[in-house]
CSV table of C-alpha atoms in Angstrom, one decimal:
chain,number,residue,atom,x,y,z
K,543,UNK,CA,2.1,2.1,35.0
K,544,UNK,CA,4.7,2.4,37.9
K,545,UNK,CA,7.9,4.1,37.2
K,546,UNK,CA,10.1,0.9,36.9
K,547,UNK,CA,8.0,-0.4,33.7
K,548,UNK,CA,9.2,0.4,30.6
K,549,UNK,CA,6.1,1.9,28.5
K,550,UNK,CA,5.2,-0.3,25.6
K,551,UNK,CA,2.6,0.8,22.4
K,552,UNK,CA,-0.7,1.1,22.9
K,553,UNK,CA,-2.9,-1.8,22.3
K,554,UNK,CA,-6.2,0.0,20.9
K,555,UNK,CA,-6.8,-0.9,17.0
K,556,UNK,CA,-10.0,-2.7,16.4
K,557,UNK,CA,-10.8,-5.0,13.5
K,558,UNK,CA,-12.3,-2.3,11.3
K,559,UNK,CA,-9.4,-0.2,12.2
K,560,UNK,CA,-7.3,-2.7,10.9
K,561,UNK,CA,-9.1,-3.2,7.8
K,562,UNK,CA,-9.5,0.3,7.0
K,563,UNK,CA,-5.9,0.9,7.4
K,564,UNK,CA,-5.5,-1.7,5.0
K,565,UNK,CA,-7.5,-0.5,2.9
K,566,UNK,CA,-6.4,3.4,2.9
K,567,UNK,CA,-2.8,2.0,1.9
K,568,UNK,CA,-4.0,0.1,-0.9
K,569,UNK,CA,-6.3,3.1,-2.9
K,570,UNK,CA,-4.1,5.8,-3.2
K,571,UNK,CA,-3.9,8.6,-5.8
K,572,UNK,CA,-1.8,6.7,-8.2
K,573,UNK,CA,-5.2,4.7,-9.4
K,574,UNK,CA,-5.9,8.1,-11.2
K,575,UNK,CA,-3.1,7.7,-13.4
K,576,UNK,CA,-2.7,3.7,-13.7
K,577,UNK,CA,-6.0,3.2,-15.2
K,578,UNK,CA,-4.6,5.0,-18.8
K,579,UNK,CA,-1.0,3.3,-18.6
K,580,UNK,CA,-2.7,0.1,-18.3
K,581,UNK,CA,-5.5,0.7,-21.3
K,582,UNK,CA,-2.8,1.6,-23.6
K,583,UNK,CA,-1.1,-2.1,-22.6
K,584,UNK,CA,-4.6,-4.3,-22.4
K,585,UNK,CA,-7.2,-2.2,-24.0
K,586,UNK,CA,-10.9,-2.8,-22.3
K,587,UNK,CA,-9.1,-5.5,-20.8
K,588,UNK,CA,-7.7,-3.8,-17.7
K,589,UNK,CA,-9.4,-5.2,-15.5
K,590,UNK,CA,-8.3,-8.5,-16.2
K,591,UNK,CA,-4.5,-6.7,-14.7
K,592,UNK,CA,-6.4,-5.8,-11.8
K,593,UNK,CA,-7.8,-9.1,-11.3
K,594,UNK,CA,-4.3,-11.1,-12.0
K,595,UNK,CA,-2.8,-8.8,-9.4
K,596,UNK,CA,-4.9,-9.6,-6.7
K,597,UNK,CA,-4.6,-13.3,-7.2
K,598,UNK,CA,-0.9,-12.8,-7.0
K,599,UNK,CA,-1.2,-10.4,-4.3
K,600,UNK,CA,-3.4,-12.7,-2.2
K,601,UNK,CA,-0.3,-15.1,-1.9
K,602,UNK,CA,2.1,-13.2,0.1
K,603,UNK,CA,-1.1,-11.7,1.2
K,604,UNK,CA,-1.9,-14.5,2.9
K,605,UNK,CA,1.5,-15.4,4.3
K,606,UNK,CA,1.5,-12.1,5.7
K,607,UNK,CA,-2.0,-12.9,7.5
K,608,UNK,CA,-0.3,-15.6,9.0
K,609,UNK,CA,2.7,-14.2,10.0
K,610,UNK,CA,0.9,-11.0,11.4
K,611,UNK,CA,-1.4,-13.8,13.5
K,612,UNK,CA,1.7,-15.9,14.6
K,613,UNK,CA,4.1,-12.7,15.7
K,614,UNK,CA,2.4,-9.8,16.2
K,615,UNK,CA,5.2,-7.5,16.0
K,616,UNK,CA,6.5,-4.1,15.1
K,617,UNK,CA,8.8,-4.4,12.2
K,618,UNK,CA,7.4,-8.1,11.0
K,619,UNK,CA,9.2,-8.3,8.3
K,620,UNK,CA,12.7,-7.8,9.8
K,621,UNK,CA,11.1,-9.9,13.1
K,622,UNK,CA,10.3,-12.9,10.8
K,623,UNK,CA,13.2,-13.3,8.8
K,624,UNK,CA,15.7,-12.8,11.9
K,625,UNK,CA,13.3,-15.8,13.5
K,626,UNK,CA,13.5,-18.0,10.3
K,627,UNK,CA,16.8,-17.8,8.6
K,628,UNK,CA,19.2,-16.2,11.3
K,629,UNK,CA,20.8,-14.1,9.9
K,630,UNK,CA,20.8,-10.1,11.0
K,631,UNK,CA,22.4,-8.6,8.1
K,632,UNK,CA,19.3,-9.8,6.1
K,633,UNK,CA,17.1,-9.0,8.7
K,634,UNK,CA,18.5,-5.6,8.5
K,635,UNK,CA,18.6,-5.2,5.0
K,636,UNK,CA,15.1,-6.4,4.8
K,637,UNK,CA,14.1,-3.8,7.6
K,638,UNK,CA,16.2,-1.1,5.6
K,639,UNK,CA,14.7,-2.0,2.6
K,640,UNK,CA,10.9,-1.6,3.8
K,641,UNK,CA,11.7,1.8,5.6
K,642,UNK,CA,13.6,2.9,1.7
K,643,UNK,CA,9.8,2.1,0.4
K,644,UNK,CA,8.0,4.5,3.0
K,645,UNK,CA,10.6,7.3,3.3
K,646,UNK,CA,10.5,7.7,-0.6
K,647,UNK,CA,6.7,7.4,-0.7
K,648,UNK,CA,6.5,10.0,1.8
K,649,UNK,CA,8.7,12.4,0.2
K,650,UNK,CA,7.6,11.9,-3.0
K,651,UNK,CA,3.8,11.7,-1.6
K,652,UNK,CA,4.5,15.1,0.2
K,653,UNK,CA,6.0,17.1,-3.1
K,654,UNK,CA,2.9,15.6,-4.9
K,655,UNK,CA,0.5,17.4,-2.4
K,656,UNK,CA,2.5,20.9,-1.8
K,657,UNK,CA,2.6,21.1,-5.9
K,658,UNK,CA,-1.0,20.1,-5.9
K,659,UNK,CA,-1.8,22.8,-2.9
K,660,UNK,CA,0.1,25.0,-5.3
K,661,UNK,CA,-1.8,24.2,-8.6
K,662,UNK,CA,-5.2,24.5,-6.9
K,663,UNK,CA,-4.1,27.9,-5.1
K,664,UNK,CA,-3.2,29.2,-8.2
K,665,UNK,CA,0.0,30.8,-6.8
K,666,UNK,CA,3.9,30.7,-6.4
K,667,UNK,CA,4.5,28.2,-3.4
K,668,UNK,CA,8.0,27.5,-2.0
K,669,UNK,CA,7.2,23.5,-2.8
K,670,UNK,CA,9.7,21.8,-0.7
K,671,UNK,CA,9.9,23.8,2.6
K,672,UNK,CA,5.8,23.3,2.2
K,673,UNK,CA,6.2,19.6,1.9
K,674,UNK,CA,8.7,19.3,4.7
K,675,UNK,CA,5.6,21.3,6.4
K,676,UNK,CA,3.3,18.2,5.6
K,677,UNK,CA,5.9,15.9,7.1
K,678,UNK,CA,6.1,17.8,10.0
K,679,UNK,CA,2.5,18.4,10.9
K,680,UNK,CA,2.3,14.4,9.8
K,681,UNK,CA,4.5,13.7,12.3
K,682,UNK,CA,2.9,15.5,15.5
K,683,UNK,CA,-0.1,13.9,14.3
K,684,UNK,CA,1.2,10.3,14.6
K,685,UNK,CA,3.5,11.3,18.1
K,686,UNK,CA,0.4,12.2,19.4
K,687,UNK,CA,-1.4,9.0,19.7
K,688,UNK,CA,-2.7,5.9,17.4
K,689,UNK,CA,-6.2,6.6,17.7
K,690,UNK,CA,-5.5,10.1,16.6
K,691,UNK,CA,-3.6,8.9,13.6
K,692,UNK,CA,-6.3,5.8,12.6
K,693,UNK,CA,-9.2,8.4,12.7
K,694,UNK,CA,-7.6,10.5,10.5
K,695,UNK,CA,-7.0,7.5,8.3
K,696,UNK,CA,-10.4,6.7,8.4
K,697,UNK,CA,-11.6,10.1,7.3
K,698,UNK,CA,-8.9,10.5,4.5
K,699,UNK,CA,-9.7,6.7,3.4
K,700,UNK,CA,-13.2,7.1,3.5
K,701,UNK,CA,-12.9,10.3,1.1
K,702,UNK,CA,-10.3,8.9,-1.2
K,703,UNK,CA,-12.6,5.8,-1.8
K,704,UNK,CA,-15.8,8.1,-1.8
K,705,UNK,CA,-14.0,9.5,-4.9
K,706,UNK,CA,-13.7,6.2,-6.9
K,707,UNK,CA,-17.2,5.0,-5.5
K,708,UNK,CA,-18.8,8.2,-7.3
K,709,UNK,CA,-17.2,7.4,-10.8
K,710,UNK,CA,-18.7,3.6,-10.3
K,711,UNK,CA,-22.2,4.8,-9.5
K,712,UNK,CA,-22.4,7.5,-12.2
K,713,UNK,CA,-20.8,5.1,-14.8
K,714,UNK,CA,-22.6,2.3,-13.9
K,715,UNK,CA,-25.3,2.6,-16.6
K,716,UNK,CA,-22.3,2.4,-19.3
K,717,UNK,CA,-21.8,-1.2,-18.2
K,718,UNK,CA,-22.2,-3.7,-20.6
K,719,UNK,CA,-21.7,-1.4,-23.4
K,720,UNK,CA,-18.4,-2.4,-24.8
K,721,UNK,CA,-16.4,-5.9,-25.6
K,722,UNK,CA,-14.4,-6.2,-22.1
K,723,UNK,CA,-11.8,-8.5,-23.7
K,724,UNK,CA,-11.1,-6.3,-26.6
K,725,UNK,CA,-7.2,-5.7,-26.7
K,726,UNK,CA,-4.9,-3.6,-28.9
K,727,UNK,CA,-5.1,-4.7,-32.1
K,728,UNK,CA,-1.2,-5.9,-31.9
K,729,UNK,CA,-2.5,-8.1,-28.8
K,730,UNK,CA,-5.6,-9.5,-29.9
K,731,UNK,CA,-6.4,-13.5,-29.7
K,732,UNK,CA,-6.1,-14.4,-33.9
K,733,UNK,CA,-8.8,-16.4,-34.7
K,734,UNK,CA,-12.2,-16.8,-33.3
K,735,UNK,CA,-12.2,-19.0,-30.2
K,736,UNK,CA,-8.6,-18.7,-30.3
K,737,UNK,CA,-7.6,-17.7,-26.8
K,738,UNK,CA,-4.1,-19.8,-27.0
K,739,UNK,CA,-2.7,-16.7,-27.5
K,740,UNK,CA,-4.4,-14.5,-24.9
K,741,UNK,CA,-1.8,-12.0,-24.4
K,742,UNK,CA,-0.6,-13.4,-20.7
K,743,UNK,CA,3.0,-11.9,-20.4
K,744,UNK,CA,1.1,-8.8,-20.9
K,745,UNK,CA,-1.6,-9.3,-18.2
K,746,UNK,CA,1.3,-10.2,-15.9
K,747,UNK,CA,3.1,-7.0,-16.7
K,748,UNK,CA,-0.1,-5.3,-15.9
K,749,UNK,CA,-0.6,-6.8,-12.8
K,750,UNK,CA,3.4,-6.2,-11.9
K,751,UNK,CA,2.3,-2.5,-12.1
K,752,UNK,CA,-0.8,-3.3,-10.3
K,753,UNK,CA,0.3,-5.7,-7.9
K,754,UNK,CA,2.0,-2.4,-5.7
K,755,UNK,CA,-2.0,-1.6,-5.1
K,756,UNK,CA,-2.7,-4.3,-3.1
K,757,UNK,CA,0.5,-4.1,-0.5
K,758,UNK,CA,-0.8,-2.7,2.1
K,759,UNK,CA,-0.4,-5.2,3.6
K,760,UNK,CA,3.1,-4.7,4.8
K,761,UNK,CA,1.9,-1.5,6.4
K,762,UNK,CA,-0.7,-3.6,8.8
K,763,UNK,CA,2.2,-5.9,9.9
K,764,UNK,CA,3.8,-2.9,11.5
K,765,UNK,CA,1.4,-2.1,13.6
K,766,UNK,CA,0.1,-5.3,14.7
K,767,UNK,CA,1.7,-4.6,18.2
K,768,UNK,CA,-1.0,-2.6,18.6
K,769,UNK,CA,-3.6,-4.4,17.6
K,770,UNK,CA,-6.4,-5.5,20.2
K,771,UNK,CA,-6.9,-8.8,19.0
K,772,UNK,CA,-4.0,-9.9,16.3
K,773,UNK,CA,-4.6,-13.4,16.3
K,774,UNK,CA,-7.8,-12.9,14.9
K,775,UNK,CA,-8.1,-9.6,13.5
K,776,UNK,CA,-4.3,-9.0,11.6
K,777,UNK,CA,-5.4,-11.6,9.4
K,778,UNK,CA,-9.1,-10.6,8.9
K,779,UNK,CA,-8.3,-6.9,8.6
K,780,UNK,CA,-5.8,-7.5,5.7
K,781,UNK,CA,-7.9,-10.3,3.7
K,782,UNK,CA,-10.9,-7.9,4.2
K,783,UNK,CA,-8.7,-4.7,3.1
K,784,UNK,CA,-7.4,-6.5,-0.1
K,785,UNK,CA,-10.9,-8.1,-1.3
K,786,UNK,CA,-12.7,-4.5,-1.0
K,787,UNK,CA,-9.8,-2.8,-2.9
K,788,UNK,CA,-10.2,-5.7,-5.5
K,789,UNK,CA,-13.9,-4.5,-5.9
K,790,UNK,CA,-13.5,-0.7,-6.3
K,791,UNK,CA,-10.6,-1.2,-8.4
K,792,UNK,CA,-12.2,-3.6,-10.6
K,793,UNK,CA,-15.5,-1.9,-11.3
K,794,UNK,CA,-13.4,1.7,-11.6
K,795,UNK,CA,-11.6,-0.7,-14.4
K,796,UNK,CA,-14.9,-1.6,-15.6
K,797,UNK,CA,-16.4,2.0,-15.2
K,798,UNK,CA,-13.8,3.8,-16.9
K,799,UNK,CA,-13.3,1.8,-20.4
K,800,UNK,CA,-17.1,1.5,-20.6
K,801,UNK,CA,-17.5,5.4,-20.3
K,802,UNK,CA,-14.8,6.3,-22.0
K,803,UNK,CA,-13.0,4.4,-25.4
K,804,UNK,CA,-9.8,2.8,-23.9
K,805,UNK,CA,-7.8,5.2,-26.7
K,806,UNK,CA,-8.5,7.9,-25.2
K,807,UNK,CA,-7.7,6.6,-21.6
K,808,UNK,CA,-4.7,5.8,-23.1
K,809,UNK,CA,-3.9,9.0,-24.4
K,810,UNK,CA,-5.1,11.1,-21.0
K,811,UNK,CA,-3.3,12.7,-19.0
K,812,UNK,CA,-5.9,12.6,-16.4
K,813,UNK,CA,-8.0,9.3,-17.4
K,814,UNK,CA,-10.3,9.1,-14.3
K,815,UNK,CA,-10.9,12.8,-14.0
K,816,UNK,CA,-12.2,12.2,-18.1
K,817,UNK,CA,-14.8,9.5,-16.7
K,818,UNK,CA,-15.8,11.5,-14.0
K,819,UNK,CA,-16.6,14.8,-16.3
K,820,UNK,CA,-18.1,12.1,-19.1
K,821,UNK,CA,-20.4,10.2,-16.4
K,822,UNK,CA,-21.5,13.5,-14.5
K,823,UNK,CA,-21.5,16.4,-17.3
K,824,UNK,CA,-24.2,17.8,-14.9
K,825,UNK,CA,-21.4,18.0,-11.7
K,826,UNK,CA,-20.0,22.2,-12.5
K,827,UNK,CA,-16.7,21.9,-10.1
K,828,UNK,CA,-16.0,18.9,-10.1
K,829,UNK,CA,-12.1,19.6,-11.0
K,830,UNK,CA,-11.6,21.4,-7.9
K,831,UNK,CA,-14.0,18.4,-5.8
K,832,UNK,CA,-11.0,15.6,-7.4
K,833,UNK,CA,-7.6,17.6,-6.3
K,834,UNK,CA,-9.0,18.1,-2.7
K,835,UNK,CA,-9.8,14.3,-3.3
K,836,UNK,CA,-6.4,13.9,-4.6
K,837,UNK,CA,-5.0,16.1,-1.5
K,838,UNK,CA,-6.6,13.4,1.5
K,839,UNK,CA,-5.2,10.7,-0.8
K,840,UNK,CA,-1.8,11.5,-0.9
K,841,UNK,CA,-1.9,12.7,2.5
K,842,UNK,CA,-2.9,9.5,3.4
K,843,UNK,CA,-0.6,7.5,1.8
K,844,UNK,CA,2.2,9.6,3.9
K,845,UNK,CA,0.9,9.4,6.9
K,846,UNK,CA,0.5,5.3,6.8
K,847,UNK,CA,4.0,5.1,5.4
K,848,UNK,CA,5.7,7.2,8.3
K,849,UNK,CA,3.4,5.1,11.1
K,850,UNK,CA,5.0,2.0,9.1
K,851,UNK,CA,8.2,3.5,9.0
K,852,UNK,CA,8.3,4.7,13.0
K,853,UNK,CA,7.2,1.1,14.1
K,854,UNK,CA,9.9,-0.8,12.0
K,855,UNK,CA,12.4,1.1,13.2
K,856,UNK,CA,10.7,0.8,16.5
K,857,UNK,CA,10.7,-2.8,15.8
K,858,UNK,CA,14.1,-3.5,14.5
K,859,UNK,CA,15.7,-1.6,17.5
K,860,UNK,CA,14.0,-4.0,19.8
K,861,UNK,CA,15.3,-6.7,17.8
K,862,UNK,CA,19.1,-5.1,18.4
K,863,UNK,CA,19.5,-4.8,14.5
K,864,UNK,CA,19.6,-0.8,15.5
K,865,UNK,CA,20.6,1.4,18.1
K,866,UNK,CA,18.1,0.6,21.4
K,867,UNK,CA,17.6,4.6,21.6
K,868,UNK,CA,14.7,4.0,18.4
K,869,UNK,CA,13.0,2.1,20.5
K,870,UNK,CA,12.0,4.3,23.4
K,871,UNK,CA,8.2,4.7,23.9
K,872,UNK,CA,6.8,8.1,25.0
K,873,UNK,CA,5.5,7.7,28.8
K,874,UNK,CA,2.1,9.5,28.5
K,875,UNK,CA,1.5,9.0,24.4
K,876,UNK,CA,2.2,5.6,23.9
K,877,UNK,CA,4.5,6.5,20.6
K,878,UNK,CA,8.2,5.7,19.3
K,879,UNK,CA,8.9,9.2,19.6
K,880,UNK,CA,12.3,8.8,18.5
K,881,UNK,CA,11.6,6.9,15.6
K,882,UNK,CA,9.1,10.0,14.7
K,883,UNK,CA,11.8,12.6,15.1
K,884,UNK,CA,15.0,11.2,13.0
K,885,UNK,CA,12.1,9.9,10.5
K,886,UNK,CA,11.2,13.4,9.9
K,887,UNK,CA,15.1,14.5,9.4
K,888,UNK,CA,15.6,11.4,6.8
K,889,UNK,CA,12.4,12.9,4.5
K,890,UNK,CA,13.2,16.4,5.1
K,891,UNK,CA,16.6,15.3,4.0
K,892,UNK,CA,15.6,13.7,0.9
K,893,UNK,CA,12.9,16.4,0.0
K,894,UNK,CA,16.0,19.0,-0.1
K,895,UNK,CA,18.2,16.6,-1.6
K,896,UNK,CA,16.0,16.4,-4.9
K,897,UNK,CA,16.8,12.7,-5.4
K,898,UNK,CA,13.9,11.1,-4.6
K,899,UNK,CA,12.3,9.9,-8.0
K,900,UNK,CA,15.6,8.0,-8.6
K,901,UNK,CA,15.0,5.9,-5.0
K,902,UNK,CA,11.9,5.5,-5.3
K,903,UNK,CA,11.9,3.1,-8.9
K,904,UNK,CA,14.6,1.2,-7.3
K,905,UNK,CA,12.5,0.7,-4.3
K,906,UNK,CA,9.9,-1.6,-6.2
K,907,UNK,CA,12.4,-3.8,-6.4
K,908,UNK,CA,13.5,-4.1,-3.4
K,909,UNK,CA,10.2,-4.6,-2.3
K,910,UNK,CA,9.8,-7.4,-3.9
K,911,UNK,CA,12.8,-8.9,-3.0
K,912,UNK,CA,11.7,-8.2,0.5
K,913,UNK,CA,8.4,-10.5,0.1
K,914,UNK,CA,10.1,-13.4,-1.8
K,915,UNK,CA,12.8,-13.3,2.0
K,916,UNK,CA,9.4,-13.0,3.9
K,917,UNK,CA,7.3,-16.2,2.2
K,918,UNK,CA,10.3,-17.9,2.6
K,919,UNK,CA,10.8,-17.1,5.8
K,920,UNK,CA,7.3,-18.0,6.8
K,921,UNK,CA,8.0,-21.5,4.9
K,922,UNK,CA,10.9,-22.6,7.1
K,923,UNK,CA,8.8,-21.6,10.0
K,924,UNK,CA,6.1,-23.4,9.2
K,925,UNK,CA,8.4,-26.3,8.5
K,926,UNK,CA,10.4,-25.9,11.9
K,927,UNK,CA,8.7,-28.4,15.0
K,928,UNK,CA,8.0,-26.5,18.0
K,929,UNK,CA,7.1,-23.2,15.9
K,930,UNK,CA,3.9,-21.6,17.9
K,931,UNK,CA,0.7,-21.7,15.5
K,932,UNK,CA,-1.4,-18.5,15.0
K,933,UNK,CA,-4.8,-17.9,15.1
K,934,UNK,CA,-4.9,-18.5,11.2
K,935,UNK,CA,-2.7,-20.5,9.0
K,936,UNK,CA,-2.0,-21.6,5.9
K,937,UNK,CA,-1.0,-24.5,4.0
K,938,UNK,CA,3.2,-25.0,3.2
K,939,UNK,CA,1.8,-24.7,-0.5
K,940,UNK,CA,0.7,-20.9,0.3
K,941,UNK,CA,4.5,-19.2,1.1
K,942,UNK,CA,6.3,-21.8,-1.6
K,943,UNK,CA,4.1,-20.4,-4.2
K,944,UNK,CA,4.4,-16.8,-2.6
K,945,UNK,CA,8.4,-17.0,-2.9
K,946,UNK,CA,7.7,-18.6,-6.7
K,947,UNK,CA,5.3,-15.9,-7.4
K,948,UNK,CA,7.5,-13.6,-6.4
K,949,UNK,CA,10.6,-14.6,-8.2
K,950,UNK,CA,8.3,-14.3,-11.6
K,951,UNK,CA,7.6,-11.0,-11.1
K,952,UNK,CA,11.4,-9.7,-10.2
K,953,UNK,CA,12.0,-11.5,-13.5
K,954,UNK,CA,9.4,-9.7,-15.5
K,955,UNK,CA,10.4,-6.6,-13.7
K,956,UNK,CA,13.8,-6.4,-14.7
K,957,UNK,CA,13.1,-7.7,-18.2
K,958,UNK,CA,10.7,-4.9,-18.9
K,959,UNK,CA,12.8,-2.0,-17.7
């Protein structure tokens, strides 16, 4: 690179990069907690929730694919709808709105491992000047290069899903033992052969909850500058990503109420870590084995979100919806550096500020409000003559029923709060 180039990010993610990326953002930690809210809702049936919110998922999964094939480019979202619809105060609110979404998950994410650090220590720990910490070493880790920070996701991702994988394996000889439509008695069908009133609303509100485990694919979009291939492998890697999480979570679903009776799931405070000891009473430990598990999940899950969050704003500043001084590369690392630093202030900020929980529920929102601009965004595209195809696409029919989809479940969402 002569010294009259400006340095640019670092094209060097791989397919299986991609989809393992994917796939660490969609298991995370909270899967140890969801699988007793949603028994106490659907009974056995959970994983029907799991199920439902893949297939509505998949649709803005899909339009994502597309637009991750089409315009590879840091902060997608923002890049999209600024393309489609024209208007930079919703492309910025869109970009502001998906870095809300990471900065909360990483603060929150943080406290969650400098409190579990402090549980499994067994002693007094200064939680958020240790969680700032986490941030901080996050951050050097991702300034210091993409491959750095996708091999550690590929070691975190691979434990976090060894940890679900295990349960499977040792519960697998349950399977088949109990009635995997049997709902709360309150819910249940009346009258045999009577599925006309199959409790749907409450499968949907299931899969609202569950839906937020399959989104990782807004975290691939945002690095797909950096991709190798992203015509081919953007697409690929997050179809791949969501059809593997689908699996685990599913037979984990499967696995857990066949072990276990879905009342007590629905009554545990740690419902997983009560299939785990049922499946494997041989396994002396195994407590401690599950929080360092826990420990590489979290950490995970914060160190995707502040990648996402350093390219958006890396993205959106090359876009002119923010100051151009975010979207400086480091010569010799290849890394938003800027992006990283006033990242790390905004999180440190909010970890001190003890707000966080409060910003984070209204986030979920937002986030769907963000993919209902997106599939429509990729709809007028799609619609607009001289628009460049990618290398995969999808029918008009895909993004209409993505922005529909999505509409439903803002509804549900606000009338279930």
């Amino acid at each position: 690179m002569s010294d009259s180039e400006e340095p640019t990010l670092h094209r060097s993610i791989s397919f299986w990069q991609v989809a393992i990326y994917g796939l660490g953002s969609m298991l995370g930690a909270g899967i140890y907690a969801l699988v007793g809210k949603a028994a106490d809702t659907l009974g056995n049936a959970i994983w029907l929730a799991f199920l439902a919110a893949m297939i509505v998922a998949l649709l803005t999964g899909l339009s994502y694919a597309c637009v991750g094939s089409r315009y590879p480019k840091a902060g997608g979202a923002a890049f999209v709808t600024q393309r489609a619809l024209k208007l930079p105060w919703l492309s910025y609110v869109v970009g502001l709105c998906v870095t809300m979404s990471g900065l909360t998950s990483m603060a929150t994410g943080s406290q969650a491992m400098a409190e579990t650090i402090e549980k499994g220590l067994g002693v007094d720990l200064p939680v958020k000047l240790v969680a700032i910490g986490i941030v901080f070493l996050v951050g050097l880790l991702i300034y210091r290069g993409i491959r750095e920070s996708m091999w550690a996701n590929l070691i975190c991702t691979l434990i976090e899903a060894s940890g679900l994988i295990f349960i499977v394996l040792m519960g697998m000889r349950f399977w088949g033992g109990v009635d995997y439509f049997e709902f709360p008695p309150a819910t249940e069908p009346t009258g045999a052969g009577d599925w006309g009133t199959l409790p749907f609303f409450l499968i949907l509100q299931g899969a609202v909850v569950m839906f937020f485990s399959f989104i990782g694919f807004e975290d691939v979009l945002n690095v797909s500058e950096e991709v190798k291939n992203p015509r081919r492998d953007v697409p690929l890697g997050i179809i791949s990503a969501m059809v593997a999480s689908t699996l685990i979570y599913m037979a984990v679903a499967i696995t857990a109420v066949s072990v276990v009776p879905w009342q007590e799931l629905a009554a545990s405070k740690a419902p997983l870590m009560d299939v785990a000891k049922a499946a494997a009473p041989w396994f002396r430990g195994i407590d401690m084995v599950y929080l360092v598990i826990t420990l590489f999940a979290i950490g995970n899950t914060a160190l995707l979100n502040y990648i996402m969050g350093s390219r958006l704003l890396y993205g959106m500043s090359r876009q002119g919806l923010l100051p151009s001084v975010l979207g400086r590369v480091h010569p010799v690392r290849r890394t938003p550096h800027v992006a990283i630093l006033l990242l790390f202030g905004i999180v440190a900020t909010l970890i001190l500020s003890g707000s966080v929980k409060q910003l984070a529920e209204s986030t979920v929102l937002l986030l769907l409000m963000v993919f209902t601009v997106v599939n429509l965004s990729l709809l007028v595209l799609k619609l607009r003559p001289g628009e460049p195809k990618g290398g995969f696409e999808v029918p008009v029919v895909i993004p209409a029923l993505g922005v529909l989809v999505c509409l439903i479940l803002i509804g549900v969402r606000i009338a279930s709060s």
